[in-house]
XYZ file of C-alpha atoms in Angstrom:
732
model
C -5.609 -14.301 44.790
C -5.734 -11.551 42.611
C -3.184 -9.016 42.955
C -3.553 -5.033 43.305
C -4.163 -3.348 40.259
C -3.852 -0.069 38.977
C -5.197 1.766 36.495
C -5.280 5.286 34.747
C -7.946 6.632 32.774
C -7.280 8.937 29.434
C -10.404 10.460 28.062
C -10.377 11.477 24.617
C -12.858 14.135 24.370
C -15.922 12.636 22.690
C -16.846 9.623 24.817
C -13.882 7.110 24.188
C -11.551 6.289 26.560
C -8.105 4.486 26.966
C -7.559 2.746 30.200
C -3.783 1.777 31.487
C -3.892 -1.069 33.795
C -0.724 -2.610 35.548
C -0.529 -5.029 38.430
C -2.023 -8.050 37.298
C -0.039 -9.652 34.317
C 3.489 -10.328 33.607
C 5.143 -9.003 36.827
C 8.228 -10.607 36.491
C 9.001 -7.979 33.447
C 11.108 -4.895 34.347
C 7.781 -3.399 33.581
C 4.293 -4.433 32.163
C 1.127 -2.930 31.309
C -1.941 -3.671 29.815
C -3.840 -1.002 27.462
C -7.668 -1.193 26.767
C -9.767 0.884 24.222
C -12.664 -0.462 23.555
C -12.795 -4.409 23.509
C -9.045 -4.058 22.106
C -6.167 -4.912 24.654
C -2.520 -4.997 24.421
C 0.306 -6.081 26.498
C 3.402 -4.209 26.649
C 6.439 -5.609 28.558
C 10.172 -4.393 29.132
C 13.104 -5.845 30.087
C 16.640 -4.842 30.317
C 19.841 -6.861 31.285
C 21.080 -5.688 34.426
C 24.740 -5.504 32.767
C 25.867 -4.355 29.262
C 27.845 -6.879 27.107
C 31.551 -5.896 26.914
C 32.922 -4.342 23.780
C 29.394 -2.891 23.172
C 29.008 0.891 22.212
C 25.261 1.184 20.910
C 22.010 0.172 22.623
C 20.787 -3.682 21.377
C 17.404 -2.386 21.406
C 14.531 -4.748 20.291
C 11.071 -3.728 19.878
C 8.802 -6.325 18.883
C 4.936 -6.051 17.843
C 2.700 -9.374 17.769
C -0.937 -9.512 16.646
C -2.566 -12.959 18.119
C -5.130 -14.380 15.757
C -7.023 -15.567 18.981
C -7.383 -12.101 19.901
C -9.630 -11.617 16.927
C -10.945 -15.300 17.492
C -9.357 -16.619 14.128
C -6.873 -19.522 13.351
C -3.721 -18.756 11.428
C -3.775 -18.961 7.517
C -1.862 -21.868 5.701
C -0.649 -24.856 6.813
C 1.337 -24.235 10.097
C -1.625 -23.099 12.671
C 0.677 -21.231 14.716
C 2.183 -17.705 14.276
C 5.319 -17.385 12.923
C 7.585 -14.270 11.311
C 5.825 -11.079 11.659
C 3.658 -9.472 9.029
C 4.670 -6.267 7.183
C 2.118 -4.236 9.341
C 3.417 -5.867 12.436
C 6.878 -4.664 11.152
C 5.951 -1.429 10.071
C 4.375 -0.649 13.979
C 7.899 -1.832 15.598
C 9.744 0.454 13.342
C 7.157 3.260 14.531
C 7.405 2.830 18.253
C 11.640 2.321 17.892
C 12.003 5.876 16.157
C 10.379 7.478 18.825
C 11.789 5.119 21.642
C 15.517 4.854 20.886
C 16.852 8.426 21.126
C 15.186 8.641 24.749
C 17.632 6.052 26.235
C 21.088 7.654 27.626
C 23.822 7.473 25.074
C 25.778 5.499 26.797
C 23.610 3.061 28.061
C 24.202 -0.648 26.358
C 22.247 -2.786 28.052
C 20.395 -5.380 25.647
C 16.862 -4.020 25.971
C 13.603 -5.878 24.413
C 10.334 -4.237 24.358
C 7.472 -6.535 23.437
C 4.039 -5.568 22.435
C 1.334 -8.245 21.747
C -2.366 -7.635 20.669
C -4.073 -10.142 23.028
C -8.299 -8.770 21.941
C -9.123 -7.224 19.314
C -12.092 -4.700 18.352
C -12.951 -4.131 14.971
C -13.694 -0.785 15.930
C -10.120 0.232 17.210
C -6.670 0.335 15.544
C -4.402 -1.207 17.774
C -0.824 -0.096 16.030
C -1.947 3.564 17.337
C -2.005 2.370 20.814
C 1.442 0.579 20.464
C 3.784 3.211 21.191
C 1.485 4.639 24.689
C 1.570 0.959 25.791
C 5.637 0.683 25.272
C 6.238 3.876 26.799
C 4.365 2.737 30.139
C 5.578 -0.368 30.564
C 9.231 1.526 30.275
C 7.804 4.395 32.971
C 6.499 1.335 35.201
C 10.251 0.054 34.883
C 13.496 0.962 36.735
C 15.117 1.540 33.136
C 16.508 4.884 32.548
C 14.891 6.897 30.215
C 14.546 10.577 29.407
C 10.710 11.166 29.514
C 7.456 9.403 28.538
C 6.133 9.508 25.236
C 3.043 8.570 23.245
C 1.983 7.880 19.815
C -1.449 8.922 18.246
C -3.071 8.689 14.804
C -4.865 11.490 13.729
C -7.185 11.576 10.622
C -9.129 14.454 9.090
C -12.676 14.026 8.340
C -15.130 16.240 6.753
C -12.663 19.095 7.806
C -12.656 17.549 11.568
C -9.664 16.337 13.193
C -9.805 12.908 15.006
C -7.499 11.040 17.263
C -7.524 7.131 16.881
C -10.477 6.835 14.313
C -12.047 3.414 13.692
C -10.791 1.890 9.958
C -14.086 2.443 8.634
C -13.764 6.276 9.632
C -9.742 6.117 8.268
C -11.295 5.142 4.634
C -13.215 8.498 4.259
C -10.111 10.611 5.560
C -7.913 12.408 3.549
C -5.040 12.763 6.590
C -3.930 9.952 7.871
C -0.596 10.418 10.129
C 0.828 8.899 13.055
C 2.315 11.306 15.673
C 5.262 10.519 18.027
C 6.301 12.681 20.736
C 6.778 13.735 24.374
C 5.024 16.360 26.180
C 7.646 18.604 25.219
C 8.625 17.854 21.476
C 7.105 16.231 18.453
C 9.893 13.216 17.489
C 7.985 11.317 15.036
C 5.546 11.814 12.210
C 4.756 9.825 9.178
C 1.758 9.105 7.021
C -0.170 9.915 3.995
C -2.565 12.794 2.911
C -4.522 13.430 0.058
C -2.590 16.290 -1.514
C -2.882 18.768 1.298
C -1.390 21.764 2.033
C 2.019 22.252 4.479
C -0.085 24.546 6.734
C -3.082 21.710 7.018
C -0.494 19.252 7.837
C 1.241 21.193 10.546
C -2.220 21.759 12.259
C -2.796 18.385 12.298
C 0.582 17.624 13.991
C -0.296 20.053 16.693
C -3.718 18.953 16.946
C -1.963 15.056 17.628
C 0.740 16.466 20.132
C -2.539 17.940 22.427
C -3.438 14.521 22.705
C -0.358 13.415 23.089
C 0.414 15.570 26.266
C -2.412 14.305 28.134
C -1.286 10.529 27.486
C 2.101 11.387 28.880
C 0.343 13.125 32.047
C -1.211 9.775 32.459
C 1.877 7.707 32.357
C 3.241 9.899 34.783
C 0.270 9.581 37.028
C 0.128 5.846 37.196
C 3.867 5.356 38.001
C 3.534 7.445 40.767
C 0.300 5.544 42.060
C 2.326 1.960 41.767
C 5.268 3.784 43.243
C 7.702 5.118 41.377
C 10.786 2.832 41.138
C 14.168 4.450 41.397
C 16.304 4.543 38.351
C 18.943 1.511 38.043
C 22.244 2.392 38.306
C 24.594 1.444 35.072
C 28.114 1.504 34.311
C 28.223 4.385 31.413
C 30.785 4.830 29.238
C 33.978 6.615 30.080
C 35.101 9.932 29.930
C 38.571 11.745 29.563
C 37.703 15.170 28.563
C 41.398 15.801 28.654
C 41.770 13.546 25.550
C 38.748 14.858 24.043
C 39.938 18.399 24.046
C 43.510 16.822 22.430
C 42.015 15.017 19.710
C 39.406 17.803 18.950
C 42.556 19.990 18.578
C 44.576 18.110 16.282
C 41.404 16.741 14.113
C 38.660 19.884 13.862
C 40.038 21.981 11.711
C 41.188 19.433 9.290
C 37.987 17.712 9.315
C 36.446 21.477 8.563
C 39.017 21.870 5.618
C 37.734 18.509 3.709
C 34.260 19.033 4.199
C 34.531 22.639 2.937
C 36.328 21.021 -0.128
C 33.224 19.564 -1.839
C 34.141 16.372 -2.803
C 32.328 13.187 -3.519
C 31.855 10.346 -1.096
C 34.463 8.174 -1.761
C 37.133 11.096 -1.821
C 35.539 12.680 1.651
C 35.370 8.940 2.961
C 39.229 8.349 2.344
C 40.214 11.950 3.685
C 38.614 11.720 7.078
C 40.002 7.999 7.645
C 43.596 9.498 6.909
C 42.874 11.755 9.349
C 41.469 9.552 11.769
C 44.758 7.406 10.994
C 46.968 10.213 11.795
C 44.899 10.485 15.202
C 45.957 7.150 15.977
C 49.317 7.310 14.959
C 49.502 9.878 18.310
C 49.298 6.982 20.663
C 51.187 3.804 20.806
C 50.072 0.293 20.594
C 49.579 -0.291 24.376
C 47.540 3.094 24.781
C 45.271 2.588 21.620
C 44.104 -0.835 23.251
C 43.119 0.606 26.448
C 41.873 3.623 25.092
C 41.413 3.090 21.308
C 37.666 3.174 21.644
C 37.331 6.772 23.343
C 40.030 7.891 20.213
C 37.446 6.458 17.816
C 34.602 8.353 19.846
C 36.257 11.783 20.460
C 37.363 11.707 16.505
C 33.872 11.013 15.538
C 32.771 14.172 17.815
C 35.200 16.599 16.131
C 34.345 15.429 12.757
C 30.407 16.115 13.622
C 31.304 19.207 15.154
C 33.267 20.284 12.066
C 30.939 19.453 9.424
C 27.702 20.994 11.396
C 29.819 24.549 11.890
C 30.717 24.719 8.061
C 26.993 24.478 7.348
C 25.849 26.871 10.369
C 29.109 29.165 9.479
C 29.275 29.790 6.183
C 26.009 27.551 4.715
C 28.187 25.233 2.838
C 27.359 21.422 2.889
C 29.724 18.474 2.141
C 29.483 18.104 -1.071
C 30.036 22.102 -1.670
C 26.245 22.952 -2.094
C 24.275 25.714 -0.467
C 21.429 24.496 1.895
C 18.426 24.984 -0.802
C 20.678 23.607 -3.682
C 19.441 20.482 -4.957
C 21.744 17.469 -6.727
C 21.925 16.995 -10.326
C 19.269 14.890 -11.718
C 18.873 12.804 -15.157
C 16.473 10.675 -16.170
C 15.224 7.625 -18.380
C 12.227 5.952 -19.138
C 11.882 2.933 -21.241
C 15.631 1.673 -20.358
C 14.331 -2.447 -20.116
C 13.031 -3.424 -22.973
C 10.809 -6.354 -21.870
C 9.416 -5.044 -18.251
C 5.917 -3.654 -18.626
C 7.283 -0.139 -17.862
C 10.850 1.051 -16.614
C 12.408 4.069 -15.571
C 16.163 5.219 -14.077
C 15.865 8.482 -11.498
C 19.419 9.508 -10.391
C 20.118 12.282 -7.946
C 23.795 12.926 -7.417
C 24.969 9.971 -5.868
C 21.769 8.000 -5.300
C 19.904 5.927 -8.228
C 17.006 3.896 -8.504
C 15.830 1.953 -11.219
C 12.169 0.900 -11.278
C 10.106 -1.645 -12.801
C 6.146 -2.052 -13.198
C 4.239 -5.025 -14.006
C 0.515 -5.688 -14.832
C -1.933 -8.090 -13.629
C -5.165 -9.387 -13.084
C -6.872 -9.534 -9.664
C -5.331 -12.702 -8.939
C -2.072 -11.353 -8.509
C -3.263 -8.790 -5.929
C -1.193 -8.407 -2.760
C -3.386 -10.637 -0.349
C -3.340 -9.440 3.366
C -4.899 -11.810 6.198
C -3.930 -10.834 9.677
C -5.992 -11.217 12.795
C -7.045 -6.887 12.264
C -7.029 -7.079 8.199
C -8.357 -9.036 5.403
C -8.125 -7.205 2.539
C -6.227 -7.111 -0.695
C -3.762 -4.278 -2.568
C -4.529 -3.762 -6.335
C -1.279 -1.582 -6.039
C 1.977 -2.224 -3.811
C 5.618 -1.519 -4.298
C 8.814 -3.160 -3.156
C 11.768 -1.776 -2.341
C 15.421 -3.200 -2.496
C 18.456 -2.223 -1.126
C 21.497 -4.648 -2.295
C 24.593 -3.909 -0.039
C 26.524 -2.622 -3.456
C 24.393 0.307 -3.466
C 26.984 1.693 -0.565
C 29.802 0.008 -1.316
C 29.808 -2.885 0.721
C 29.916 -6.632 0.723
C 27.469 -8.157 3.468
C 25.280 -11.329 3.396
C 21.814 -10.611 2.194
C 19.455 -12.490 4.870
C 15.778 -11.828 3.586
C 13.753 -8.488 3.373
C 15.115 -5.763 6.407
C 12.682 -3.757 8.436
C 14.453 -0.871 6.566
C 13.191 -2.277 3.212
C 10.139 -2.859 4.205
C 9.372 0.749 5.650
C 11.145 2.794 2.890
C 8.825 0.778 0.155
C 5.986 1.212 2.368
C 6.431 4.969 2.446
C 6.911 4.939 -1.418
C 3.935 3.117 -1.894
C 1.418 5.434 0.242
C 2.923 8.219 -1.955
C 1.939 6.925 -5.015
C -1.065 4.628 -4.430
C -3.589 8.091 -4.249
C -2.651 8.854 -7.893
C -3.393 5.775 -9.632
C -7.158 6.011 -10.866
C -9.808 4.240 -9.065
C -10.888 2.313 -12.518
C -7.642 1.223 -13.262
C -7.992 -2.534 -14.455
C -4.817 -3.841 -13.624
C -3.025 -5.219 -10.397
C 0.207 -2.960 -10.473
C 3.522 -4.125 -8.866
C 6.449 -1.683 -8.716
C 9.614 -2.626 -7.832
C 12.396 -0.634 -6.683
C 16.074 -1.502 -7.237
C 18.177 1.043 -5.397
C 21.672 0.830 -7.779
C 23.226 3.838 -5.683
C 22.990 5.320 -2.176
C 23.711 8.180 -0.558
C 20.828 10.251 1.029
C 17.113 9.294 0.311
C 16.834 6.552 -2.126
C 13.022 6.179 -0.714
C 12.437 9.433 -2.365
C 14.496 7.994 -5.358
C 12.223 5.616 -4.979
C 9.541 8.015 -5.659
C 10.375 9.528 -8.350
C 11.504 6.768 -10.681
C 8.529 5.001 -9.730
C 5.921 7.887 -11.028
C 8.150 7.572 -14.192
C 7.725 4.004 -14.604
C 4.024 3.983 -14.168
C 3.713 6.818 -17.004
C 5.651 4.879 -19.185
C 3.813 1.439 -18.468
C 0.580 3.208 -19.288
C -0.595 3.853 -16.079
C -2.985 6.975 -15.839
C -1.747 8.454 -13.176
C -3.792 11.513 -12.041
C -0.876 13.453 -11.461
C 3.177 12.988 -11.036
C 4.302 12.583 -7.891
C 7.826 13.740 -6.452
C 9.728 13.088 -3.252
C 12.440 15.046 -1.527
C 14.639 14.602 1.912
C 15.046 17.727 3.848
C 17.568 17.879 6.993
C 18.158 20.131 9.934
C 21.396 21.221 11.802
C 21.042 23.252 14.756
C 23.075 24.305 17.853
C 20.296 25.791 19.810
C 20.498 29.785 18.671
C 21.054 28.994 15.030
C 19.664 26.475 12.532
C 19.927 25.125 8.653
C 17.315 23.488 7.315
C 18.978 21.898 4.179
C 17.533 20.294 1.045
C 18.124 17.221 -0.549
C 20.292 15.768 2.154
C 22.921 13.212 1.927
C 23.849 10.105 3.907
C 26.205 11.890 5.901
C 23.915 14.686 6.595
C 21.216 12.399 7.768
C 23.519 10.821 10.100
C 25.399 13.953 11.407
C 22.060 16.142 11.591
C 18.899 16.630 13.998
C 16.383 16.003 11.586
C 15.314 13.470 8.416
C 12.452 14.512 6.867
C 10.911 13.039 3.640
C 8.000 14.905 2.206
C 6.281 13.539 -1.474
C 3.443 15.172 -3.335
C 2.008 16.478 -6.951
C 2.216 20.043 -7.591
C -0.839 20.716 -5.674
C -0.048 19.350 -2.510
C 1.456 16.550 0.091
C 0.545 12.885 -0.657
C 2.894 11.404 2.018
C 5.721 12.403 4.715
C 7.936 10.866 7.122
C 9.825 12.485 9.971
C 12.072 11.634 12.727
C 13.443 13.965 14.608
C 16.534 13.863 17.259
C 16.791 16.934 18.917
C 13.853 18.848 21.808
C 11.600 21.350 21.170
C 11.629 22.162 17.502
C 9.031 24.921 16.982
C 6.480 24.490 14.523
C 7.980 28.153 12.972
C 11.257 25.811 12.043
C 8.984 22.922 10.883
C 6.934 24.930 8.121
C 9.908 26.504 6.915
C 11.322 22.943 6.028
C 7.811 21.890 4.663
C 7.830 24.932 2.390
C 11.771 24.596 1.627
C 10.456 20.901 0.477
C 7.745 21.955 -1.153
C 10.355 24.200 -3.759
C 12.812 21.223 -3.915
C 9.713 18.922 -4.867
C 8.732 21.400 -7.354
C 12.127 21.502 -8.891
C 12.821 17.835 -9.031
C 8.984 17.224 -10.415
C 9.910 19.384 -13.675
C 13.232 16.834 -14.232
C 10.200 14.363 -14.164
C 7.880 15.719 -16.566
C 10.479 17.055 -18.988
C 11.648 13.221 -19.174
C 8.150 11.942 -19.409
C 5.418 14.908 -19.939
C 2.232 12.509 -19.491
C 1.503 8.538 -19.508
C 1.700 6.907 -22.572
C -1.645 6.796 -23.971
C -1.275 2.957 -24.073
C 0.340 -0.123 -22.690
C 3.378 -1.658 -24.394
C 3.030 -3.969 -27.595
C 4.458 -6.858 -25.414
C 2.401 -5.718 -22.124
C -1.009 -7.369 -21.440
C -3.932 -5.401 -22.371
C -6.791 -5.700 -20.043
C -10.384 -5.492 -20.614
C -12.998 -5.811 -17.697
C -16.751 -6.598 -18.535
C -19.769 -7.066 -16.400
C -21.888 -10.408 -16.950
C -25.279 -11.270 -15.155
C -24.780 -13.789 -12.004
C -26.430 -16.380 -13.683
C -24.270 -16.841 -16.531
C -21.131 -17.264 -14.323
C -21.709 -21.173 -14.252
C -22.186 -21.145 -17.750
C -18.757 -18.997 -18.671
C -16.413 -21.519 -16.281
C -18.250 -24.429 -17.238
C -18.219 -27.497 -15.591
C -14.788 -28.040 -13.581
C -13.600 -25.299 -15.121
C -13.632 -26.557 -18.750
C -15.071 -23.900 -20.746
C -12.874 -21.051 -19.385
C -9.716 -23.622 -19.507
C -10.290 -24.429 -22.997
C -11.304 -20.507 -23.991
C -7.724 -19.232 -22.346
C -5.824 -21.746 -24.216
C -7.646 -21.176 -27.285
C -6.999 -17.308 -27.153
C -4.057 -17.421 -24.990
C -5.530 -15.190 -22.608
C -5.730 -15.140 -19.119
C -9.637 -14.880 -17.538
C -10.455 -14.391 -14.413
C -14.030 -14.350 -12.750
C -14.878 -12.335 -9.551
C -18.352 -11.743 -7.864
C -19.567 -8.180 -6.954
C -21.143 -8.916 -3.730
C -22.835 -6.048 -3.728
C -24.725 -7.113 -7.436
C -24.107 -10.144 -7.485
C -22.669 -9.975 -11.220
C -19.890 -11.379 -12.352
C -16.680 -9.291 -13.041
C -14.672 -10.434 -15.970
C -11.209 -9.899 -16.346
C -9.495 -10.629 -19.694
C -5.747 -10.068 -19.838
C -3.849 -10.678 -22.894
C -1.189 -9.574 -25.080
C -3.286 -9.953 -28.484
C -6.070 -8.230 -29.048
C -7.212 -10.760 -31.450
C -7.771 -13.334 -28.764
C -8.934 -10.830 -26.294
C -11.804 -10.306 -28.980
C -12.547 -13.868 -29.292
C -12.945 -14.098 -25.328
C -15.295 -10.810 -25.949
C -17.439 -12.591 -28.653
C -17.771 -15.817 -26.298
C -19.187 -14.278 -23.556
C -21.428 -12.393 -25.448
C -22.593 -15.318 -27.089
C -22.875 -17.108 -23.632
C -24.580 -14.242 -22.122
C -27.222 -13.548 -25.185
C -30.716 -12.960 -24.073
C -33.104 -12.907 -27.157
C -35.696 -10.138 -26.854
C -39.463 -11.072 -26.957
C -41.013 -9.591 -30.184
C -37.714 -8.935 -32.042
C -36.153 -10.246 -35.123
C -32.976 -12.073 -35.494
C -30.755 -13.754 -38.023
C -30.313 -17.330 -37.573
C -28.387 -20.283 -39.317
C -29.549 -23.795 -39.656
C -27.242 -25.969 -38.112
C -29.342 -29.209 -37.708
C -32.034 -30.725 -39.309
C -34.744 -32.774 -37.426
C -37.980 -34.494 -38.181
C -39.750 -32.049 -36.184
C -38.119 -28.885 -37.086
C -34.764 -27.334 -37.680
C -32.003 -25.994 -35.011
C -30.763 -22.711 -35.443
C -28.066 -20.859 -34.291
C -28.164 -16.814 -33.709
C -25.700 -15.291 -36.096
C -24.688 -12.685 -33.246
C -24.208 -15.499 -30.872
C -22.656 -18.165 -32.191
C -23.126 -21.833 -29.976
C -26.473 -19.997 -28.664
C -29.056 -22.781 -30.524
C -32.851 -22.616 -30.383
C -35.339 -24.978 -32.389
C -37.243 -23.704 -35.280
C -40.284 -26.141 -35.287
C -41.773 -27.501 -38.589
C -45.065 -25.978 -38.020
C -43.351 -22.338 -37.755
C -41.282 -22.600 -41.319
C -44.481 -21.845 -43.485
C -47.976 -21.248 -43.387
C -48.310 -23.944 -46.009
C -48.465 -27.392 -44.430
C -44.688 -28.636 -44.151
C -43.984 -32.449 -44.628
C -40.541 -32.189 -44.884
C -38.369 -29.800 -43.197
C -35.936 -29.907 -46.079
C -38.548 -28.726 -48.442
C -38.064 -25.326 -46.613
C -34.850 -25.065 -45.228
C -31.632 -27.140 -45.326
C -27.651 -27.015 -43.064
C -26.252 -23.483 -43.726
C -29.290 -21.498 -44.907
C -29.567 -18.361 -43.386
C -33.084 -17.765 -42.031
C -34.570 -14.549 -40.023
C -36.798 -15.646 -37.333
C -39.542 -13.678 -34.474
C -38.666 -14.500 -30.748
C -41.961 -15.234 -28.683
C -40.204 -15.856 -25.399
C -41.115 -19.156 -23.558
C -44.134 -20.947 -24.858
C -46.505 -22.037 -21.766
C -47.740 -25.034 -23.127
C -44.277 -26.366 -23.860
C -41.780 -24.649 -21.451
C -39.502 -23.881 -24.291
C -38.541 -20.785 -26.478
C -40.387 -20.336 -29.484
C -39.100 -18.587 -32.696
C -40.869 -18.786 -35.614
C -40.101 -18.174 -39.583
C -43.757 -17.902 -40.851
C -44.434 -15.290 -38.543
C -42.285 -12.892 -41.373
C -43.704 -14.249 -43.988
C -47.057 -12.576 -45.730
C -50.072 -14.977 -44.709
C -51.993 -16.164 -47.762
C -55.548 -15.395 -48.302
C -58.373 -17.664 -46.503
C -60.144 -19.548 -49.069
C -63.734 -20.568 -48.007
C -64.234 -24.382 -48.403
C -67.052 -26.095 -50.353
C -69.343 -27.859 -47.822
C -69.693 -31.673 -48.189
C -72.892 -33.430 -49.394
C -75.412 -32.785 -47.129
C -73.588 -30.027 -44.692
C -74.790 -26.422 -45.059
C -72.865 -23.727 -46.112
C -70.178 -22.106 -43.480
C -71.795 -19.493 -41.743
C -75.375 -20.524 -42.397
C -77.298 -20.891 -39.224
C -79.777 -23.350 -38.385
C -83.102 -21.991 -37.280
C -84.110 -22.290 -34.069
C -86.800 -24.435 -32.828
C -89.892 -22.893 -31.104
C -90.872 -23.563 -27.307
C -93.428 -25.981 -27.034
C -96.137 -24.580 -25.583
C -96.697 -26.233 -21.800
């Protein structure tokens, strides 16, 4: 017997709908929901432990998003026919959802919590990542887990000047704005996306439009929970509170932390000074007391430390390193640092440093994407590495972290629109973060720009990036340019913006406070623009424009198109011709077929121009097609009894038979009476002879025809041209 199902429909205003359904699946989870849009279906569940593990002072939240290949009627690729570790796109979706959910759990809720979202059915017209946030929040609303308020996420795109919520993949290709917005009914909490050099006001308008759609989705979650029967929020054991202890520690440490913050010292000096204050606080208590209340002592010290740093900025407009709110840290840059890479650069801003490299390759080096929802390839991609020494730490490296994938994706989105469409190369950028104290992802954008220009990639425009922060106490606020790592941790906003001199190309924003006004948002965007332009000037002072050509040791790329009928001839049986040609010329040759024109696209990659020229000449020879009625220079390469084999000099290897009867007007008994091997002979091309079905060329057609001689009649023959008289008809 099918259990009772509850559902709620959300209208998108253009005939499309989203349906929330619960009661049928995964009923042992604390909360579960199926979200449907078109034929796309997501199942979201949430489970939270009833008790927190002792000693944990944070929320162990896991957000997991997986796309099942069966959802699209496909098999997983590779040898193992089973879904394994998550793809980059799945990880990016997990991050989008996590960043909105995490701040809305109670600060003192430390029970292990797991949100799982699974794509169960895929409609090619519906992008499932835009529904993941809605699904996760709805599952939580249907549970008894403490959570502040429902949220949702939507994708907003602008196509032909019109905003669209949750566009299809095909529609998104035409958009000049592609953003994911996460928010509650009251406040925007998360923004991430890419744009085609749009203005700050246009970006703010897109956020407003998305927020209106989110309000409707939040209301639908509340209505569904009420229809099912809203569960009582579970009770849990929160953190211990000791107001008297908090006041005592605040009084003992606040001013000391304020004074340290005001000195404007380096990260290490500050860290050491704050640690000394913390040790002084601990010395106020006995070892027995610290065993009992040590966690509270650390917690209240951190609280006093945070208050002091924030108050310094709000009261005096000063920051931890001595800057004002709009100051950018000192910058120095360098290009062509690594001698054997195809392009390289160093970007250093304060205590953050990124070393970027560029590698150029063929289409064979493209990053292949094979997921249930996307089958595509990337001809431009960026990888970001964040080793522990960059922050002065020693810790094990266990693969690429979610953070590295997220930061690399942001930098890639910032730069990819500036790589010209006709760039013949596959381009890989790798950013090695060597020092980090605030916004290494924006340092990656800056170093990536310079490395691409150093490599000779003809960027449309250089791109710079900056991270903005915010400190607010409700009545006062300060927008901070080029934030430090501590300001990110202690502040209320982390807002990364990248762009050219003309407009924004990408952004990522996380807001930790409620009710951020659009006035503050626009102010932050405009202040970010000033900072971006300042940094951009430093980049262009170092390298004003892309190098005119690639480096001497970097591969040159030439792309030619050939008729589809010649692809096999260039490749040869079993790849014999192309392999021999690559070996002979020391090049890499890749042939792809244009699905529209069915032409062959030949990519020739090599460091030696002479080798590339040889390949081009060989291709010209193979694809050479003489035109009927044209005259060509040929070389005799073989003598036969019935003619000479000649080779077109402009297409070596392209041979044709010059028949003995076409050598001269006079009767030719021996071919060698007229031509010999090595002779250069002009011939006229007559196309395919309809009788022999073979190509016909002629030497004699280019020679003057000898005058016609009248032949003497034989005995008893009448002279040529003389007519025999007609006989008269007999009379009947």
